[in-house]
Each structure stands twice: as C-alpha cells, then as structure tokens.
Tab-separated table of C-alpha atoms in Angstrom:
chain	number	residue	atom	x	y	z
N	1	MET	CA	0.000	0.000	0.000
N	2	ILE	CA	1.216	3.500	-0.831
N	3	ARG	CA	0.348	6.133	1.766
N	4	TYR	CA	0.495	9.880	1.316
N	5	ILE	CA	-0.892	12.952	3.007
N	6	LEU	CA	-3.551	15.013	1.261
N	7	CYS	CA	-3.735	18.552	2.639
N	8	ILE	CA	-7.129	20.212	2.375
N	9	ILE	CA	-8.166	23.694	3.426
N	10	LEU	CA	-11.862	24.504	3.149
N	11	SER	CA	-13.133	27.897	4.189
N	12	THR	CA	-16.835	28.407	3.783
N	13	VAL	CA	-19.628	30.667	4.938
N	14	THR	CA	-22.246	30.025	2.288
N	15	LEU	CA	-22.355	27.228	-0.258
N	16	ALA	CA	-24.272	27.447	-3.501
N	17	ASN	CA	-26.672	24.549	-3.914
N	18	HIS	CA	-26.520	23.815	-7.646
N	19	ALA	CA	-26.933	20.259	-8.854
N	20	GLN	CA	-24.364	19.089	-11.368
N	21	PRO	CA	-25.521	18.246	-14.907
N	22	LEU	CA	-26.417	14.583	-15.283
N	23	VAL	CA	-23.848	14.215	-18.074
N	24	SER	CA	-21.125	15.138	-15.550
N	25	TYR	CA	-21.162	11.547	-14.286
N	26	PHE	CA	-19.812	10.456	-17.659
N	27	LEU	CA	-17.370	13.351	-18.060
N	28	THR	CA	-15.792	12.672	-14.654
N	29	SER	CA	-16.018	8.877	-14.779
N	30	ARG	CA	-12.230	8.428	-14.992
N	31	SER	CA	-11.129	11.315	-12.792
N	32	GLU	CA	-9.174	9.038	-10.461
N	33	VAL	CA	-6.700	6.973	-12.449
N	34	SER	CA	-3.072	6.118	-11.749
N	35	ARG	CA	-0.985	7.690	-14.498
N	36	GLY	CA	2.385	6.785	-13.006
N	37	GLN	CA	3.151	3.483	-11.314
N	38	ILE	CA	-0.013	1.414	-10.969
N	39	PHE	CA	-0.850	0.936	-7.296
N	40	LYS	CA	-3.457	-1.121	-5.474
N	41	THR	CA	-4.346	0.965	-2.416
N	42	ILE	CA	-4.003	4.584	-1.304
N	43	GLU	CA	-4.692	5.913	2.187
N	44	GLU	CA	-5.429	9.633	2.434
N	45	SER	CA	-5.388	11.592	5.702
N	46	SER	CA	-6.928	15.052	5.639
N	47	GLU	CA	-8.537	17.763	7.717
N	48	VAL	CA	-11.499	19.897	6.774
N	49	VAL	CA	-11.100	23.408	8.196
N	50	ILE	CA	-14.262	25.503	8.495
N	51	LYS	CA	-14.512	28.907	10.134
N	52	GLY	CA	-15.750	28.604	13.710
N	53	VAL	CA	-15.521	24.799	13.761
N	54	ASN	CA	-12.731	22.579	15.075
N	55	PRO	CA	-10.742	20.794	12.322
N	56	LEU	CA	-12.439	17.587	11.200
N	57	PRO	CA	-9.930	14.776	10.532
N	58	VAL	CA	-10.887	12.337	7.797
N	59	LYS	CA	-9.226	9.154	6.553
N	60	THR	CA	-10.072	7.770	3.123
N	61	VAL	CA	-8.910	4.406	1.785
N	62	LYS	CA	-9.047	3.940	-1.997
N	63	GLU	CA	-8.550	0.750	-3.997
N	64	PHE	CA	-7.690	0.449	-7.702
N	65	ASN	CA	-7.892	-2.355	-10.255
N	66	PRO	CA	-4.869	-3.645	-12.249
N	67	GLN	CA	-5.637	-1.102	-14.997
N	68	GLY	CA	-5.274	1.766	-12.499
N	69	SER	CA	-8.963	2.746	-12.300
N	70	ILE	CA	-10.486	3.375	-8.892
N	71	THR	CA	-12.890	0.668	-7.661
N	72	SER	CA	-13.696	1.764	-4.106
N	73	SER	CA	-13.322	4.705	-1.745
N	74	ILE	CA	-14.231	4.404	1.949
N	75	SER	CA	-14.091	7.340	4.381
N	76	TYR	CA	-13.735	7.171	8.168
N	77	ASN	CA	-14.077	9.777	10.920
N	78	ALA	CA	-11.612	10.428	13.766
N	79	ALA	CA	-13.140	7.618	15.831
N	80	GLY	CA	-12.687	5.117	13.013
N	81	GLY	CA	-16.357	4.949	12.124
N	82	LYS	CA	-17.328	4.616	8.477
N	83	THR	CA	-18.993	7.760	7.136
N	84	ALA	CA	-19.219	7.110	3.390
N	85	GLU	CA	-18.330	4.555	0.732
N	86	THR	CA	-18.289	4.607	-3.060
N	87	PHE	CA	-17.881	1.709	-5.495
N	88	TRP	CA	-17.157	1.797	-9.255
N	89	GLU	CA	-17.826	-0.914	-11.874
N	90	TYR	CA	-16.374	-0.982	-15.409
N	91	THR	CA	-16.629	-2.859	-18.693
N	92	ASN	CA	-13.660	-4.884	-19.943
N	93	GLY	CA	-12.641	-1.769	-21.838
N	94	GLU	CA	-12.521	0.218	-18.596
N	95	ARG	CA	-15.618	2.299	-19.304
N	96	LEU	CA	-17.640	3.169	-16.226
N	97	THR	CA	-20.964	1.323	-16.076
N	98	LYS	CA	-22.036	1.815	-12.461
N	99	LYS	CA	-21.132	4.032	-9.510
N	100	THR	CA	-22.745	3.498	-6.107
N	101	HIS	CA	-22.339	6.026	-3.293
N	102	ARG	CA	-23.523	5.430	0.280
N	103	TYR	CA	-23.231	8.014	3.015
N	104	PHE	CA	-24.435	8.472	6.577
N	105	ALA	CA	-26.766	11.406	7.173
N	106	ASN	CA	-27.673	12.530	10.687
N	107	MET	CA	-31.246	11.575	11.649
N	108	ALA	CA	-31.818	9.886	8.266
N	109	GLY	CA	-29.193	7.144	8.630
N	110	TRP	CA	-27.512	5.549	5.618
N	111	ARG	CA	-28.538	6.860	2.191
N	112	GLU	CA	-27.654	5.490	-1.250
N	113	GLU	CA	-27.251	7.037	-4.702
N	114	THR	CA	-26.420	5.074	-7.847
N	115	VAL	CA	-25.414	6.147	-11.348
N	116	ILE	CA	-25.734	3.701	-14.265
N	117	ILE	CA	-24.265	4.477	-17.696
N	118	ASN	CA	-25.651	2.497	-20.640
N	119	TYR	CA	-23.806	1.952	-23.933
N	120	ASP	CA	-25.013	1.068	-27.414
N	121	GLU	CA	-24.117	-2.571	-28.080
N	122	GLU	CA	-23.186	-1.931	-31.712
N	123	SER	CA	-21.372	1.411	-31.600
N	124	GLN	CA	-20.191	1.082	-27.975
N	125	LEU	CA	-20.995	4.782	-27.515
N	126	PRO	CA	-22.817	6.042	-24.398
N	127	LYS	CA	-26.559	6.236	-24.961
N	128	GLY	CA	-28.105	6.878	-21.554
N	129	ILE	CA	-27.545	7.715	-17.905
N	130	GLU	CA	-29.730	6.754	-14.944
N	131	PHE	CA	-29.492	8.388	-11.515
N	132	LEU	CA	-31.137	6.410	-8.703
N	133	LYS	CA	-31.870	7.335	-5.093
N	134	GLU	CA	-32.537	4.493	-2.667
N	135	GLY	CA	-32.787	2.128	-5.641
N	136	LYS	CA	-35.455	4.139	-7.478
N	137	ILE	CA	-34.893	6.196	-10.645
N	138	PHE	CA	-34.720	9.886	-9.741
N	139	GLN	CA	-33.499	11.207	-13.106
N	140	SER	CA	-32.510	9.727	-16.463
N	141	ALA	CA	-30.905	11.116	-19.603
N	142	SER	CA	-30.988	10.158	-23.271
N	143	LEU	CA	-27.662	10.979	-24.945
N	144	SER	CA	-26.815	11.921	-28.530
N	145	THR	CA	-23.282	11.916	-29.960
N	146	ASP	CA	-21.459	13.762	-32.740
N	147	SER	CA	-19.438	12.350	-35.658
N	148	LEU	CA	-16.406	11.964	-33.357
N	149	GLY	CA	-18.348	9.852	-30.868
N	150	ARG	CA	-18.472	12.610	-28.250
N	151	ILE	CA	-21.647	13.444	-26.358
N	152	LYS	CA	-23.225	16.557	-27.887
N	153	SER	CA	-26.441	16.753	-25.866
N	154	ALA	CA	-28.483	15.080	-23.149
N	155	GLU	CA	-32.244	15.188	-22.655
N	156	VAL	CA	-32.929	14.833	-18.921
N	157	TYR	CA	-36.182	13.423	-17.508
N	158	GLY	CA	-37.583	13.153	-13.986
N	159	SER	CA	-38.900	10.100	-12.152
N	160	THR	CA	-42.340	10.508	-13.767
N	161	GLY	CA	-40.896	10.816	-17.276
N	162	ALA	CA	-41.405	14.579	-17.521
N	163	HIS	CA	-38.774	16.464	-19.525
N	164	LEU	CA	-36.691	18.546	-17.089
N	165	THR	CA	-33.672	19.990	-18.887
N	166	THR	CA	-31.515	19.834	-21.998
N	167	GLU	CA	-27.733	19.724	-21.530
N	168	LYS	CA	-25.657	20.892	-24.515
N	169	LEU	CA	-21.908	20.286	-24.660
N	170	ILE	CA	-19.328	22.591	-26.256
N	171	TYR	CA	-15.783	21.253	-26.731
N	172	ILE	CA	-12.860	23.714	-26.641
N	173	GLU	CA	-9.851	21.576	-27.482
N	174	GLN	CA	-7.168	24.282	-27.239
N	175	ASN	CA	-8.104	24.812	-23.577
N	176	ASN	CA	-8.700	21.118	-22.826
N	177	MET	CA	-12.218	21.924	-21.671
N	178	VAL	CA	-15.812	20.970	-22.296
N	179	LYS	CA	-18.550	23.384	-21.268
N	180	VAL	CA	-22.016	22.063	-20.423
N	181	MET	CA	-24.854	24.528	-21.051
N	182	VAL	CA	-28.101	23.628	-19.257
N	183	TYR	CA	-31.555	24.776	-20.410
N	184	ARG	CA	-34.905	24.164	-18.746
N	185	ALA	CA	-37.659	22.321	-20.602
N	186	ASN	CA	-39.140	25.668	-21.701
N	187	GLY	CA	-35.814	26.674	-23.283
N	188	GLN	CA	-34.833	29.084	-20.500
N	189	TYR	CA	-31.100	29.181	-19.760
N	190	HIS	CA	-30.316	27.634	-16.352
N	191	GLY	CA	-26.526	27.630	-15.990
N	192	ASN	CA	-23.235	26.203	-17.214
N	193	TRP	CA	-20.489	23.964	-15.853
N	194	THR	CA	-16.951	23.321	-17.106
N	195	TYR	CA	-14.928	20.079	-17.080
N	196	PRO	CA	-11.563	19.009	-18.527
N	197	MET	CA	-11.807	17.092	-21.802
N	198	ASP	CA	-8.832	14.984	-20.720
N	199	PRO	CA	-8.214	14.984	-16.924
N	200	ASN	CA	-4.846	13.301	-17.565
N	201	LYS	CA	-3.567	16.586	-19.012
N	202	GLU	CA	-2.966	19.916	-17.304
N	203	PHE	CA	-5.868	22.317	-17.396
N	204	SER	CA	-6.765	25.771	-16.162
N	205	PHE	CA	-10.164	27.343	-16.627
N	206	GLU	CA	-12.291	29.744	-14.641
N	207	SER	CA	-11.157	29.192	-11.026
N	208	VAL	CA	-9.893	25.608	-11.307
N	209	LYS	CA	-6.252	24.837	-12.016
N	210	ARG	CA	-4.291	21.577	-12.124
N	211	LYS	CA	-0.547	21.015	-12.527
N	212	LEU	CA	1.084	17.632	-13.131
N	213	TYR	CA	4.365	15.926	-12.347
N	214	PRO	CA	6.439	14.735	-15.368
N	215	ASN	CA	4.989	11.207	-14.964
N	216	GLY	CA	1.450	12.546	-15.248
N	217	GLU	CA	0.465	12.392	-11.576
N	218	VAL	CA	-1.293	15.409	-10.083
N	219	MET	CA	1.039	17.866	-8.315
N	220	VAL	CA	-1.334	20.673	-7.310
N	221	GLU	CA	-5.049	21.267	-7.816
N	222	THR	CA	-6.813	24.401	-6.599
N	223	LEU	CA	-10.275	25.950	-6.615
N	224	SER	CA	-10.305	29.655	-5.826
N	225	SER	CA	-13.239	31.286	-4.077
N	226	SER	CA	-13.948	33.690	-6.934
N	227	SER	CA	-16.743	31.694	-8.535
N	228	LYS	CA	-17.946	29.495	-5.678
N	229	GLY	CA	-18.902	32.054	-3.029
N	230	ASP	CA	-16.620	31.517	-0.043
N	231	GLN	CA	-15.793	27.909	-0.901
N	232	ALA	CA	-12.232	27.008	-1.854
N	233	TYR	CA	-9.754	24.143	-1.696
N	234	TYR	CA	-6.079	23.445	-2.205
N	235	TYR	CA	-4.729	19.929	-2.816
N	236	GLU	CA	-1.004	19.224	-2.831
N	237	TYR	CA	0.136	15.688	-3.650
N	238	GLN	CA	3.476	14.155	-2.662
N	239	TYR	CA	4.696	10.686	-3.646
N	240	ASP	CA	7.388	8.314	-2.434
N	241	PRO	CA	10.307	7.235	-4.730
N	242	LYS	CA	8.147	4.440	-6.183
N	243	GLY	CA	5.581	6.917	-7.492
C-alpha cells in the first residue's frame, strides 16, 4: 500500500446549492486513475477546516484495479467509524458502467445514490444515464453523440418521465475543456459547468487549475473562491520514490 498525506483547506460561509448536470457523471467517470506506477491501495489523511468549527480529521482508503482505475473509496471519521463509501464498476474496456455512493446522514441514517451508464451494443458509444436514489430512478438522460463519438447533448427526464432539462456540450480543445450549457424544458437558460476534456492533461479554466508531475500524476489542484462564493480548496500531492 502507498500512503500519502492530502492537505485540504476549506473555508466556507455560504455554499451554492446547484446540482451538477447529469452528463457530468460520464465526463468525470475516470477522474481518479493512476498515471504513473499502478498501485493497489491509497490511504489519504486530511482535515477539513471551516470557520468557527474545530478541524475535522478524515481518513479515506481507496482501492484500484490492475488497470489503475479506482474501484472503491471508503471514508472514516476520527473515531474510526465509516462515514461514506463509493464503489465503481467498469466494462472490460474500462468504461464506467455503475457508480454506487452510500453516506451516513444525521437523523436519516444511511442513504444510497447510484449512477448507471448504458452503452449502445453496436457502436459502444454512451446512450443513456440513470441516476437512482434508494434504488429508485430519480433522473434519467438520453444521450446523442457527434461524428467523433463525443456526447453533444443530453435530454434529462424526472422520475415521472417529464422532460426537465436539456444539456448541450461545447468542446474547446485548445483549452482542454468541455462546457455544459443547461436549459430548462421551456428553453430558459439555467446555468453552465466546465470540465476538462482529458483529466490526464494539465488544465486551467475559470477558477480551477491543475498542474502535473512529469509522470502525469497530479502535483497541485486548486479551486479559488472567486466563482464558488466563499468555498475554496487546495490539494497538494506528494509521492514516495516508487511513485
């Protein structure tokens, strides 16, 4: 097992409550992949620092498959109690097919959210996304792709089948970014989100920046508070001689 320290500083007064686009589950499906030496397990120790609250220590243990893709992430509090767990499932080609997240909520107990990504059997391109809460479909999306096989839009529906939003994707290759524009069912603009086209490469857009080591591992990743109210983070990664 390789162990390293992940330093986190989180200063927050107000947090914006904006749900991510449904297509984000596909765009971020391979955000945690070993790009240097392939390892089996990582243990992260961190503290969440919030104004007016004592630091909250957290330990997270992550496991990876032989291809370097993350398969599980389990978080523990200072007393060693489990607070959350996430599991990933992939096809033989290492495409994400299912992500299950369980977390403990005060008063409510354990809650579960699941994302399922469906692919066309013939083209092998993504064709749909399902988002489930407590085992029941909460939202679903029908995907369309362009001539390059990239998702160009997603039609999002609620649990009753009502059309909720349309998510349109714009790819900006020179900046290694994809922008997701979200419109309500009536065509009214709702908001936009930005993601890296290739998370294995360096990127810098809006308030998010990432720098890499020569072997491709993440060196520093930051989110400034300029576009997220008073929320911010700073991650600095250090590795032993084996990567």
